[in-house]
C-alpha atoms as one frame of an Amber mdcrd trajectory, in Angstrom:
protein
   0.001   0.109  -0.110   1.417   3.680  -1.075   0.472   6.762  -0.116   1.555
  10.292  -1.392   1.470  13.057   0.848  -1.304  15.361   0.117   0.809  18.471
   0.563   2.833  17.320  -1.926   0.444  15.981  -4.248  -2.899  16.599  -3.930
  -3.842  13.449  -3.537  -5.076  11.021  -0.984  -3.978   7.716  -0.186  -3.197
   6.098  -3.157  -3.483   1.951  -3.100  -0.174   0.503  -5.383  -1.498   0.110
  -8.764  -1.510  -3.741  -9.885   0.337  -3.071 -12.480   3.429  -1.820 -10.859
   3.165  -4.950  -8.550   2.995  -6.837 -11.876   5.981  -4.732 -13.294   7.754
  -5.641  -9.840   7.201  -9.376 -10.354   8.137  -9.230 -13.656  11.454  -7.347
 -12.428  12.014 -10.194  -9.364  11.764 -12.772 -11.887  14.186 -11.292 -14.384
  16.640 -11.001 -11.971  16.107 -14.173 -10.350  15.782 -12.344  -6.754  12.600
 -14.335  -5.409  13.212 -13.927  -1.592  12.979 -17.827  -1.798  15.995 -18.119
  -3.677  18.566 -15.325  -3.147  17.070 -13.567  -0.364  15.117 -10.574   0.329
  18.277  -7.779   0.325  18.097  -8.385  -3.691  14.494  -7.424  -3.463  14.449
  -3.680  -2.009  16.222  -2.200  -4.684  13.674  -2.875  -7.146  10.902  -1.651
  -4.822  13.042   1.243  -3.776  12.887   2.014  -7.765   9.245   1.654  -8.337
   8.356   3.909  -5.017  11.102   6.619  -6.631   9.127   6.674  -9.780   5.905
   7.461  -8.114   7.316  10.855  -7.254   8.054  12.975  -4.181   5.995  12.213
  -1.422   5.595   8.831  -1.860   5.983   6.249   0.836   4.622   2.725   1.638
   2.155   2.947   4.491   1.803  -1.172   4.846   3.485  -4.308   3.177   2.554
  -7.486   2.785   4.946 -10.287   2.266   4.116 -13.662   1.146   6.691 -16.692
   0.840   7.051 -20.175   0.186   8.042 -21.880   3.391   7.206 -18.873   5.504
   5.296 -21.104   7.957   7.848 -24.148   8.360  11.294 -22.572   7.350  10.554
 -18.600   7.708  12.161 -17.839  11.118  14.880 -16.085   9.505  12.410 -14.014
   7.496  10.329 -13.165  10.405  13.689 -12.103  12.457  14.986  -9.639  10.165
  12.428  -8.602   7.397  10.585  -5.840   9.683  13.483  -4.612  10.505  15.241
  -4.442   6.644  12.183  -3.134   5.558  11.594  -0.103   8.155  15.786   0.524
   7.528  15.286   0.561   3.437  12.108   1.872   2.872  10.632   3.221   5.865
   7.609   0.902   5.987   6.465   0.411   9.607   3.158  -2.054   9.207   4.041
  -5.417   7.712   2.364  -8.547   7.412   4.506 -11.677   6.680   2.211 -14.289
   5.118   2.884 -18.187   4.220   2.261 -18.219   0.368  -0.922 -20.183   1.295
  -2.359 -17.531   3.112  -1.894 -14.887   0.142  -3.397 -17.461  -1.985  -6.518
 -17.807   0.262  -6.595 -13.982   0.102  -6.580 -13.680  -3.299  -8.688 -16.643
  -4.057 -11.524 -16.209  -0.881 -10.680 -12.576   0.588 -11.521 -12.092   4.329
 -14.567 -14.349   4.368 -14.541 -17.467   6.204 -13.946 -20.489   3.939 -10.958
 -22.712   2.239  -8.730 -22.666  -0.620  -6.995 -25.457  -2.058  -3.980 -24.577
  -3.770  -2.431 -26.877  -6.044   0.598 -26.811  -8.522   3.890 -29.057  -8.159
   2.435 -29.308  -4.440  -0.547 -28.740  -2.610  -1.749 -27.385   0.259  -5.053
 -26.428   1.605  -6.147 -23.577   4.291  -9.543 -22.415   6.064 -10.776 -19.936
   8.762 -13.558 -19.186  10.067 -11.787 -15.981  10.976 -10.891 -16.795  14.426
  -8.303 -19.543  13.628  -6.516 -20.973  10.692  -6.839 -24.852   9.852  -4.014
 -26.612   7.342  -4.015 -29.508   5.702  -0.863 -30.980   3.951   1.772 -29.103
   2.168   4.298 -31.354   3.618   6.188 -31.377   0.606   6.368 -34.376  -1.855
   8.245 -36.742   0.130   5.664 -36.836   3.323   2.411 -35.282   1.535   1.474
 -32.942  -1.068  -1.108 -35.571  -2.019  -3.208 -35.533  -5.196  -0.335 -32.593
  -6.396   1.024 -32.055  -9.613   4.300 -33.918  -8.457   1.867 -36.778  -7.012
   0.146 -37.111  -9.988   3.199 -37.173 -12.006   4.754 -39.979 -10.323   2.009
 -42.396  -9.858   2.119 -41.994 -13.873   5.511 -42.946 -14.237   5.259 -45.753
 -11.723   2.282 -46.673 -14.035   4.572 -46.344 -17.038   7.349 -48.381 -15.460
   5.377 -51.203 -14.396   3.960 -51.546 -17.925   7.761 -51.671 -19.007   8.474
 -54.351 -16.271   5.098 -56.308 -17.076   3.887 -55.970 -13.647   0.373 -55.461
 -12.180  -0.921 -51.870 -12.498   0.606 -50.765 -15.662  -0.492 -48.416 -18.679
   1.209 -48.766 -21.875  -0.409 -45.924 -22.760   1.252 -43.698 -19.902   4.667
 -45.347 -20.899   4.175 -44.387 -24.385   4.014 -41.131 -22.979   6.864 -41.492
 -20.553   9.142 -42.582 -23.803   8.156 -39.699 -26.113   9.112 -37.390 -22.976
  12.219 -38.683 -21.165  13.539 -41.374 -23.647  14.049 -44.820 -22.633  12.574
 -45.837 -19.688  15.722 -46.915 -17.820  17.587 -44.009 -17.729  14.794 -42.276
 -16.382  16.414 -42.835 -12.623  19.517 -41.424 -14.131  17.714 -38.395 -15.532
  15.588 -37.889 -12.301  17.846 -38.696  -9.205  20.381 -36.337  -9.317  18.259
 -33.200  -9.890  17.430 -30.433  -7.237  14.102 -30.193  -8.944  12.762 -33.360
  -8.573   9.284 -32.426  -7.467   8.713 -30.082 -10.755  10.081 -32.712 -13.136
   7.428 -35.315 -11.647   4.625 -32.235 -12.084   5.621 -32.183 -15.577   4.123
 -35.447 -16.236   0.701 -34.654 -14.490  -0.551 -33.144 -18.191   0.354 -36.258
 -19.870  -1.754 -38.260 -17.225  -4.559 -36.109 -17.900  -4.050 -36.603 -21.528
  -4.751 -40.330 -21.201  -7.418 -40.079 -18.998 -10.216 -40.344 -21.102  -9.177
 -43.893 -22.639  -6.929 -45.139 -20.571  -8.472 -46.546 -17.041  -5.076 -46.137
 -15.056  -4.761 -42.979 -16.014  -8.572 -41.864 -15.000  -8.045 -44.023 -11.615
  -5.084 -41.810 -10.908  -6.826 -38.695 -11.267  -9.884 -39.781  -9.435  -7.386
 -40.565  -6.560  -5.796 -37.296  -7.084  -9.344 -35.782  -6.629 -10.043 -37.518
  -3.293  -6.861 -36.618  -1.799  -8.154 -32.993  -2.851 -11.117 -32.940  -1.691
  -9.785 -34.811   1.842  -7.655 -31.716   2.583 -10.947 -29.366   1.706 -12.795
 -31.129   3.977 -10.505 -30.927   6.405  -9.997 -26.871   6.738 -13.549 -25.918
   5.448 -15.288 -24.211   8.399 -18.842 -25.540   8.644 -21.469 -22.639   8.352
 -24.234 -22.833  10.255 -28.083 -23.428   9.717 -28.785 -19.792   8.922 -25.790
 -18.935   7.048 -24.626 -19.053   3.131 -22.677 -22.129   2.386 -18.961 -21.136
   2.534 -16.886 -21.353  -0.826 -14.116 -23.449  -1.425 -11.794 -21.800  -3.988
  -9.522 -23.835  -6.351  -6.400 -22.019  -7.483  -3.031 -22.986  -8.887  -1.933
 -24.270 -12.442  -3.468 -27.779 -11.290  -6.616 -26.997 -11.817  -5.724 -25.770
 -15.600  -5.461 -29.934 -16.205  -9.622 -29.053 -16.869 -12.368 -31.717 -16.503
 -10.288 -34.887 -16.186  -9.306 -33.499 -12.917 -12.558 -31.516 -12.036 -14.936
 -33.762 -12.839 -13.904 -36.233 -10.265 -13.074 -33.394  -7.874 -16.856 -32.140
  -7.917 -18.175 -35.497  -7.383 -15.615 -35.931  -4.118 -15.975 -32.393  -2.703
 -20.196 -32.993  -3.474 -19.637 -35.675  -0.960 -17.919 -34.554   1.664 -18.834
 -31.492   1.749 -22.347 -31.078   0.462 -22.892 -27.680   1.507 -19.975 -25.834
   0.521 -19.769 -24.298  -3.161 -16.630 -25.512  -5.123 -15.624 -22.076  -6.982
 -12.427 -20.985  -8.871 -10.258 -18.642  -7.299 -11.265 -15.184  -7.628  -7.593
 -13.915  -7.272  -3.739 -15.334  -7.162  -1.210 -14.635  -4.238  -0.262 -11.523
  -5.633  -3.910 -10.061  -5.289  -4.002 -11.612  -1.704  -0.841  -9.616  -0.825
  -2.294  -6.406  -2.250  -5.475  -7.129  -0.221  -3.401  -7.996   2.977  -1.576
  -4.930   2.757  -4.381  -2.664   2.204  -6.247  -3.921   4.922  -3.133  -3.597
   7.146  -2.845  -0.128   6.160  -6.623   0.875   6.818  -6.771  -1.351  10.065
  -9.086  -3.721   8.321  -7.354  -6.965   8.693  -9.805  -9.565   9.400  -7.992
 -12.470   8.937  -6.517 -14.452  12.101  -3.133 -13.374  13.109  -0.420 -16.169
  13.556   2.984 -16.631  14.403   3.820 -18.559  11.329   1.016 -18.031   8.785
   0.130 -15.011   9.049   2.679 -12.910  11.359   2.031  -8.860  11.796   4.421
  -7.567  14.182   4.013  -4.502  16.120   4.536  -1.342  14.225   8.123  -0.492
  14.148   8.205   3.387  15.847   9.972   5.910  13.569  13.127   7.423  14.757
């Protein structure tokens, strides 16, 4: 949230434009300066440059930072970011959010409900505005069940079973494996040394979806994924009271662009586990969510529950 001093510009409070935020994200990606890769110090000059471009008297009144791993690995960020932002940009009101929280704010806003954010991984988050409920998001080795890496791994397993002649194999998926990666026996050497194994596994998920209309094994994988996704949503979605409108379960993230092969069984599973909830596409992405949190923080209207790791709102830094 950016404000221009009224005496200097004639403007009142002015929200930072979405175009500027999108430009910042573009610059960050070009410079590989995401907080989770090289650290927040690399991002500060880009923010400073955008702020300077707004003219004299512009200042940041509140900031919301969403980062992958903030909930489980974000102790250093929570300890250092408030002081760094205050020193570098003069911002005193800060919210430090897990990426699932910014996804929730982007998809649902500040209303009770639930969000399933699914791409390579998968996490579900819900709130009744008094507390957060979380399910999964534990990474591809411990969970992320139903996410892109989970689907891709299940598809590759079925392909390797077909290659070996074991039960549960899919010749259709074996053909897709060979087209994507080459000889099956060489796949372990391609996969295991890589640091981006989850992304490589997830890259095979669209191949599973492409086979689902004619291959029962691929169809079964997507139906199992849908069950996992619905179970995560049911674990976190608050129950609406009898006189309340049904809560939304927002589906956001690249996985749901897979379309009907996944969405048809998912709607069936959600209807069984959450008959009163409404499954809807997310209305906005995590960038929109961070903007909504910052705007609410700037105006004193943040209704989403504070949490020491999911949504940390430190006390405003006093001005020197």
